[in-house]
Short mmCIF file of C-alpha atoms and ligand atoms in Angstrom, two decimals:
data_model
loop_
_atom_site.label_atom_id
_atom_site.label_comp_id
_atom_site.label_asym_id
_atom_site.label_seq_id
_atom_site.Cartn_x
_atom_site.Cartn_y
_atom_site.Cartn_z
CA MET A 1 121.96 55.19 67.28
CA PRO A 2 120.49 58.41 66.12
CA THR A 3 122.13 61.73 66.87
CA ALA A 4 120.39 64.60 68.87
CA ALA A 5 118.87 66.99 66.24
CA VAL A 6 119.76 69.80 68.29
CA LYS A 7 122.22 70.60 70.97
CA VAL A 8 120.37 71.00 74.60
CA GLU A 9 121.72 72.06 78.06
CA PRO A 10 122.79 69.23 80.31
CA ARG A 11 120.58 68.41 83.39
CA ARG A 12 120.51 70.88 86.37
CA VAL A 13 123.00 69.59 89.27
CA ILE A 14 122.97 70.76 93.00
CA PRO A 15 125.83 70.48 95.03
CA VAL A 16 126.43 67.88 97.70
CA ALA A 17 128.22 69.38 100.87
CA GLY A 18 131.28 68.20 101.76
CA SER A 19 131.69 66.13 98.70
CA PRO A 20 132.82 66.80 95.12
CA LYS A 21 129.64 64.92 93.94
CA VAL A 22 126.84 66.63 92.67
CA PHE A 23 123.27 65.60 92.62
CA PRO A 24 121.50 65.66 88.76
CA VAL A 25 117.81 67.04 89.09
CA ARG A 26 114.95 65.03 87.24
CA ARG A 27 111.76 66.42 88.60
CA VAL A 28 110.95 69.12 90.92
CA TYR A 29 107.71 68.60 92.79
CA CYS A 30 106.22 71.27 95.36
CA ILE A 31 103.69 70.98 97.98
CA GLY A 32 100.79 73.72 98.43
CA ARG A 33 99.87 75.42 101.70
CA ASN A 34 101.87 72.89 104.19
CA TYR A 35 102.06 74.78 107.17
CA ALA A 36 98.92 76.11 109.00
CA ASP A 37 100.06 79.65 109.64
CA HIS A 38 100.76 80.03 106.09
CA ALA A 39 97.55 78.43 104.72
CA ARG A 40 95.81 81.10 106.77
CA GLU A 41 98.04 84.06 105.53
CA MET A 42 97.08 83.10 101.91
CA GLY A 43 93.20 83.32 102.62
CA GLY A 44 93.31 79.40 102.77
CA ASN A 45 91.86 76.85 105.27
CA PRO A 46 94.61 75.21 107.54
CA GLU A 47 92.47 72.04 108.06
CA ARG A 48 93.86 68.72 106.77
CA GLU A 49 92.37 68.63 103.56
CA ALA A 50 94.22 66.35 101.02
CA PRO A 51 97.56 67.76 100.24
CA PHE A 52 97.87 69.27 96.53
CA PHE A 53 101.25 69.35 94.77
CA PHE A 54 102.43 71.17 91.39
CA MET A 55 105.87 70.84 89.33
CA LYS A 56 108.53 73.43 88.38
CA PRO A 57 110.60 72.33 85.46
CA ALA A 58 113.84 70.93 86.38
CA ASP A 59 115.77 73.69 84.73
CA ALA A 60 114.14 76.18 87.04
CA VAL A 61 116.46 74.85 89.68
CA LEU A 62 119.20 77.55 90.55
CA PRO A 63 121.95 75.74 92.42
CA VAL A 64 123.56 77.66 95.52
CA ALA A 65 127.06 76.96 96.39
CA GLU A 66 128.36 76.86 99.91
CA GLY A 67 129.71 80.45 101.27
CA SER A 68 129.02 82.42 98.11
CA THR A 69 126.16 85.10 97.21
CA THR A 70 124.37 83.49 94.45
CA VAL A 71 122.58 85.99 91.67
CA LEU A 72 119.04 85.23 91.76
CA PRO A 73 117.63 87.01 88.32
CA TYR A 74 114.34 89.02 88.93
CA PRO A 75 112.00 87.36 86.68
CA PRO A 76 110.13 89.24 83.73
CA GLY A 77 106.19 89.86 83.93
CA THR A 78 105.74 90.37 87.70
CA GLU A 79 105.61 93.19 90.18
CA ASP A 80 105.40 90.81 93.06
CA PHE A 81 108.12 88.55 93.27
CA HIS A 82 107.90 86.45 96.55
CA HIS A 83 110.23 84.38 98.52
CA GLU A 84 109.01 81.08 99.99
CA VAL A 85 111.74 79.50 102.24
CA GLU A 86 111.54 75.70 102.13
CA LEU A 87 113.08 72.21 103.19
CA VAL A 88 114.02 70.46 99.80
CA VAL A 89 114.10 66.62 99.89
CA ALA A 90 116.32 64.76 97.40
CA LEU A 91 115.44 61.38 96.48
CA LYS A 92 118.12 58.67 95.72
CA SER A 93 115.26 55.83 94.62
CA GLY A 94 111.81 55.94 94.29
CA GLY A 95 108.97 53.81 93.19
CA ARG A 96 105.38 53.81 93.27
CA ASP A 97 102.97 53.39 96.11
CA ILE A 98 105.50 53.97 98.81
CA SER A 99 104.72 53.60 102.28
CA GLU A 100 105.09 56.20 104.90
CA LYS A 101 107.11 53.91 107.00
CA GLU A 102 109.95 53.32 104.22
CA ALA A 103 109.67 56.63 102.72
CA LEU A 104 112.66 58.33 104.47
CA SER A 105 114.80 55.23 103.30
CA HIS A 106 114.36 57.02 99.78
CA ILE A 107 116.00 60.32 100.64
CA TYR A 108 119.56 60.77 99.57
CA GLY A 109 119.90 64.34 101.10
CA ILE A 110 117.93 67.54 102.49
CA ALA A 111 118.82 71.04 101.71
CA VAL A 112 117.73 74.70 102.10
CA GLY A 113 115.55 76.07 98.92
CA LEU A 114 113.30 78.65 97.66
CA ASP A 115 109.84 78.40 96.17
CA MET A 116 110.21 81.97 94.13
CA THR A 117 106.87 82.70 92.87
CA ARG A 118 105.37 85.46 90.91
CA ARG A 119 102.43 86.11 93.51
CA ASP A 120 100.44 88.57 91.21
CA LEU A 121 100.23 86.01 88.24
CA GLN A 122 99.66 83.37 90.61
CA GLY A 123 96.93 85.27 91.87
CA GLN A 124 95.44 85.81 88.19
CA SER A 125 95.56 82.40 87.77
CA LYS A 126 93.69 81.39 90.61
CA ASP A 127 90.99 84.09 90.09
CA LYS A 128 90.59 82.69 86.31
CA ARG A 129 90.78 79.02 87.35
CA GLN A 130 93.78 78.89 84.92
CA PRO A 131 97.16 76.84 85.77
CA TRP A 132 99.92 78.03 88.13
CA GLU A 133 103.09 78.09 85.94
CA ASN A 134 103.03 81.67 85.29
CA GLY A 135 103.11 82.21 88.95
CA LYS A 136 105.11 79.01 89.99
CA ALA A 137 107.68 77.95 86.91
CA ALA A 138 109.71 80.98 86.47
CA ASP A 139 113.23 80.49 85.15
CA PHE A 140 115.70 80.49 88.28
CA SER A 141 112.45 79.99 90.54
CA ALA A 142 113.76 77.07 92.55
CA PRO A 143 117.14 77.94 93.91
CA CYS A 144 118.54 75.25 96.00
CA GLY A 145 121.58 74.91 98.47
CA PRO A 146 124.04 71.96 98.90
CA LEU A 147 122.55 68.54 99.85
CA THR A 148 123.36 67.38 103.32
CA ARG A 149 122.90 63.44 103.62
CA LEU A 150 120.23 62.43 105.58
CA ALA A 151 121.51 59.34 106.42
CA GLY A 152 122.43 59.32 110.20
CA GLN A 153 120.91 62.87 110.52
CA ARG A 154 117.41 61.98 110.63
CA ALA A 155 117.03 64.09 113.86
CA LEU A 156 117.51 67.25 111.81
CA LEU A 157 113.87 66.87 110.84
CA LYS A 158 112.55 66.72 114.20
CA LYS A 159 114.74 69.54 115.86
CA SER A 160 115.30 72.33 113.33
CA ALA A 161 113.92 75.30 112.49
CA ILE A 162 113.47 76.89 108.92
CA SER A 163 113.99 80.89 108.37
CA LEU A 164 114.63 83.46 105.98
CA SER A 165 115.50 86.96 106.21
CA VAL A 166 115.76 89.57 103.83
CA ASN A 167 118.62 92.40 104.29
CA GLY A 168 119.01 90.96 107.39
CA LYS A 169 115.63 91.31 108.83
CA PRO A 170 113.86 88.16 109.83
CA ARG A 171 110.64 87.43 107.35
CA GLN A 172 109.90 83.64 107.97
CA ASN A 173 110.74 81.17 110.90
CA SER A 174 108.95 78.10 111.97
CA ALA A 175 109.74 74.60 113.36
CA LEU A 176 109.83 72.10 110.58
CA THR A 177 107.29 69.80 112.77
CA ALA A 178 104.71 72.35 111.86
CA MET A 179 104.21 70.90 108.59
CA ILE A 180 100.57 69.89 108.06
CA TRP A 181 101.77 66.93 105.89
CA SER A 182 105.16 65.30 107.05
CA ILE A 183 107.98 64.23 104.69
CA PRO A 184 106.92 60.45 104.94
CA GLU A 185 103.15 61.46 104.20
CA GLN A 186 104.25 63.67 101.16
CA ILE A 187 106.50 61.05 99.57
CA ALA A 188 103.76 58.25 100.07
CA ILE A 189 100.74 60.29 98.73
CA LEU A 190 103.01 61.58 95.77
CA SER A 191 103.97 58.19 94.95
CA LYS A 192 100.42 57.06 94.26
CA PHE A 193 100.17 59.44 91.59
CA TYR A 194 103.54 59.51 89.93
CA GLU A 195 106.48 57.04 90.09
CA LEU A 196 109.13 58.61 91.83
CA LYS A 197 112.61 58.12 90.69
CA ALA A 198 116.07 59.06 91.96
CA GLY A 199 117.07 62.58 91.06
CA ASP A 200 113.63 63.96 92.02
CA LEU A 201 113.43 67.21 94.46
CA ILE A 202 110.61 67.76 96.74
CA PHE A 203 109.88 71.09 98.18
CA THR A 204 108.06 70.81 101.13
CA GLY A 205 106.07 73.90 101.83
CA THR A 206 106.82 77.30 103.57
CA PRO A 207 105.89 78.63 106.65
CA ALA A 208 103.98 82.25 107.23
CA GLY A 209 105.99 85.30 106.45
CA VAL A 210 106.18 85.25 102.81
CA GLY A 211 106.73 88.51 100.96
CA SER A 212 107.84 90.40 98.01
CA VAL A 213 111.46 91.25 97.09
CA VAL A 214 112.86 93.86 94.82
CA ARG A 215 116.42 94.26 92.60
CA GLY A 216 119.20 94.61 95.43
CA ASP A 217 117.51 92.79 98.00
CA VAL A 218 119.73 89.89 100.00
CA LEU A 219 118.18 86.72 100.86
CA GLU A 220 119.68 84.48 103.35
CA ALA A 221 117.91 81.06 104.41
CA ALA A 222 118.85 78.43 106.82
CA VAL A 223 117.46 75.28 108.48
CA ALA A 224 119.42 74.78 111.92
CA GLY A 225 118.92 73.63 115.48
CA SER A 226 119.98 71.23 118.39
CA ALA A 227 120.79 68.35 115.91
CA GLY A 228 122.83 70.57 113.62
CA ALA A 229 122.21 72.67 110.50
CA LEU A 230 121.96 72.57 107.02
CA VAL A 231 124.46 74.54 104.64
CA PRO A 232 122.63 78.14 104.70
CA ILE A 233 122.18 79.75 101.39
CA LYS A 234 122.68 83.30 100.61
CA LEU A 235 121.12 85.08 97.02
CA LYS A 236 121.31 88.57 95.86
CA VAL A 237 118.01 89.68 93.70
CA ALA A 238 119.46 91.23 90.52
MN1 MN B 301 105.85 76.95 98.16
#
């Protein structure tokens, strides 16, 4: 058995609500423009075109613990650092060609997350027809709160609103049911292109109201409704 030539950081883990267990992150998939109102604000067409996905590096995940204010480092190279609040889905199993019908059975839990974006760099990439990493894959660009087990809690997906405030002022708010591509559809489509596996996260898109933050801003994000709530998250940009 060869030994490692260099020491590397262990895999990122995110907390599990009400449990001493943690969830190890394998891959981070993200869907683009998945709420019609956000597609419009980005100058896109909210009609149901085939969805597109991008990835963030797994070590871009910034775990956010319950009841704490987590420091979110302002990344280098940008003057337009945007918040995108998103529901995050965490898989306990996977496979290829997963059917929509069985898709939810692969989910371990769901959480509140942020797809933090260097919007100016993303815009430059779009203009130059270059890849999106500079915009989307910054260190710490995927804050994620504690996971709530989905088993027995599927009503959360139908009856919750997702929201984000900055310094106490509401910025984003939408029903989760306003997604253009549902969570089962996202899992089914992704699994046609990749073999999904336990440990994978899917950031399921953001509603309208994205905007920039500066150092010192406090972001609070939640998913809540008549069927209950996920653990809310709070971060301070530094
Ligand atoms: Mn996003």
